[in-house]
Coordinates of C-alpha atoms in Angstrom, one line a residue:
M1 CA 3.4 11.9 -16.2
E2 CA 2.1 15.0 -18.0
H3 CA 2.7 13.2 -21.3
L4 CA 0.4 10.4 -20.1
V5 CA -2.3 12.8 -19.1
G6 CA -2.1 14.6 -22.4
T7 CA -2.1 11.5 -24.5
Y8 CA -4.3 9.0 -22.6
G9 CA -6.2 11.2 -20.1
Y10 CA -6.3 11.0 -16.4
L11 CA -7.4 7.3 -16.4
A12 CA -3.9 6.4 -17.5
L13 CA -2.6 7.8 -14.3
F14 CA -4.7 5.4 -12.3
A15 CA -3.9 2.3 -14.3
V16 CA -0.7 1.6 -12.3
S17 CA -2.6 2.5 -9.1
F18 CA -5.3 -0.1 -9.8
L19 CA -2.7 -2.7 -10.5
A20 CA -0.9 -1.9 -7.3
A21 CA -4.2 -1.8 -5.4
T22 CA -4.6 -5.5 -6.1
L23 CA -1.1 -6.2 -4.8
L24 CA -1.4 -4.1 -1.6
P25 CA -3.4 -5.1 1.5
L26 CA -5.2 -1.7 1.6
G27 CA -6.1 -1.6 -2.1
S28 CA -9.9 -1.5 -1.7
E29 CA -9.9 2.3 -1.6
W30 CA -8.2 2.5 -5.0
L31 CA -10.7 0.0 -6.5
L32 CA -13.5 2.1 -5.2
V33 CA -11.9 5.2 -6.9
G34 CA -11.8 3.2 -10.1
G35 CA -15.5 2.5 -9.9
I36 CA -16.3 6.1 -9.2
L37 CA -14.2 7.3 -12.1
K38 CA -16.0 4.7 -14.3
V39 CA -12.9 3.0 -15.6
P40 CA -13.8 0.7 -18.5
F41 CA -14.7 -2.7 -17.2
A42 CA -12.4 -4.6 -19.5
R43 CA -9.3 -2.6 -18.5
F44 CA -10.3 -2.7 -14.9
S45 CA -10.8 -6.5 -15.0
L46 CA -7.4 -7.0 -16.8
L47 CA -5.6 -4.9 -14.2
V48 CA -7.2 -6.7 -11.3
L49 CA -6.6 -10.1 -12.8
A50 CA -2.9 -9.3 -13.3
G51 CA -2.5 -8.0 -9.8
K52 CA -4.3 -10.8 -8.1
S53 CA -2.4 -13.4 -10.2
A54 CA 0.9 -11.9 -9.2
R55 CA -0.2 -11.7 -5.6
Y56 CA -1.2 -15.4 -5.4
A57 CA 1.8 -16.5 -7.4
V58 CA 4.1 -14.9 -4.7
V59 CA 2.0 -16.4 -1.9
A60 CA 2.2 -19.9 -3.5
Y61 CA 5.9 -19.6 -4.0
L62 CA 6.5 -18.5 -0.4
T63 CA 4.2 -21.3 0.9
I64 CA 6.2 -23.9 -1.1
Q65 CA 9.5 -22.5 0.1
G66 CA 8.2 -22.4 3.7
A67 CA 7.0 -26.0 3.5
N68 CA 10.4 -27.1 2.3
L69 CA 12.0 -25.4 5.3
L70 CA 9.8 -27.3 7.6
K71 CA 10.6 -30.8 6.2
P72 CA 12.4 -32.8 8.8
L73 CA 16.1 -33.5 8.1
P74 CA 16.9 -37.1 7.4
I75 CA 18.4 -38.9 10.4
H76 CA 21.1 -41.5 9.6
P77 CA 22.0 -44.0 12.4

């Protein structure tokens, strides 16, 4: 971690947190911190896009799997 701080600055420490913030239900606080720390808009947008895409990909996958579980079994006479 100290290497990241020395090389990229403190904003590098928050990059993973911003990505996780979009994945977690209580991520709004971290997004607020990103705004207060004035994270560059392009980096912020990329991290949020990646996190939200991952979140909704998981939700879509789980929805499809759940729908498959609810299909009625074929009844043969």
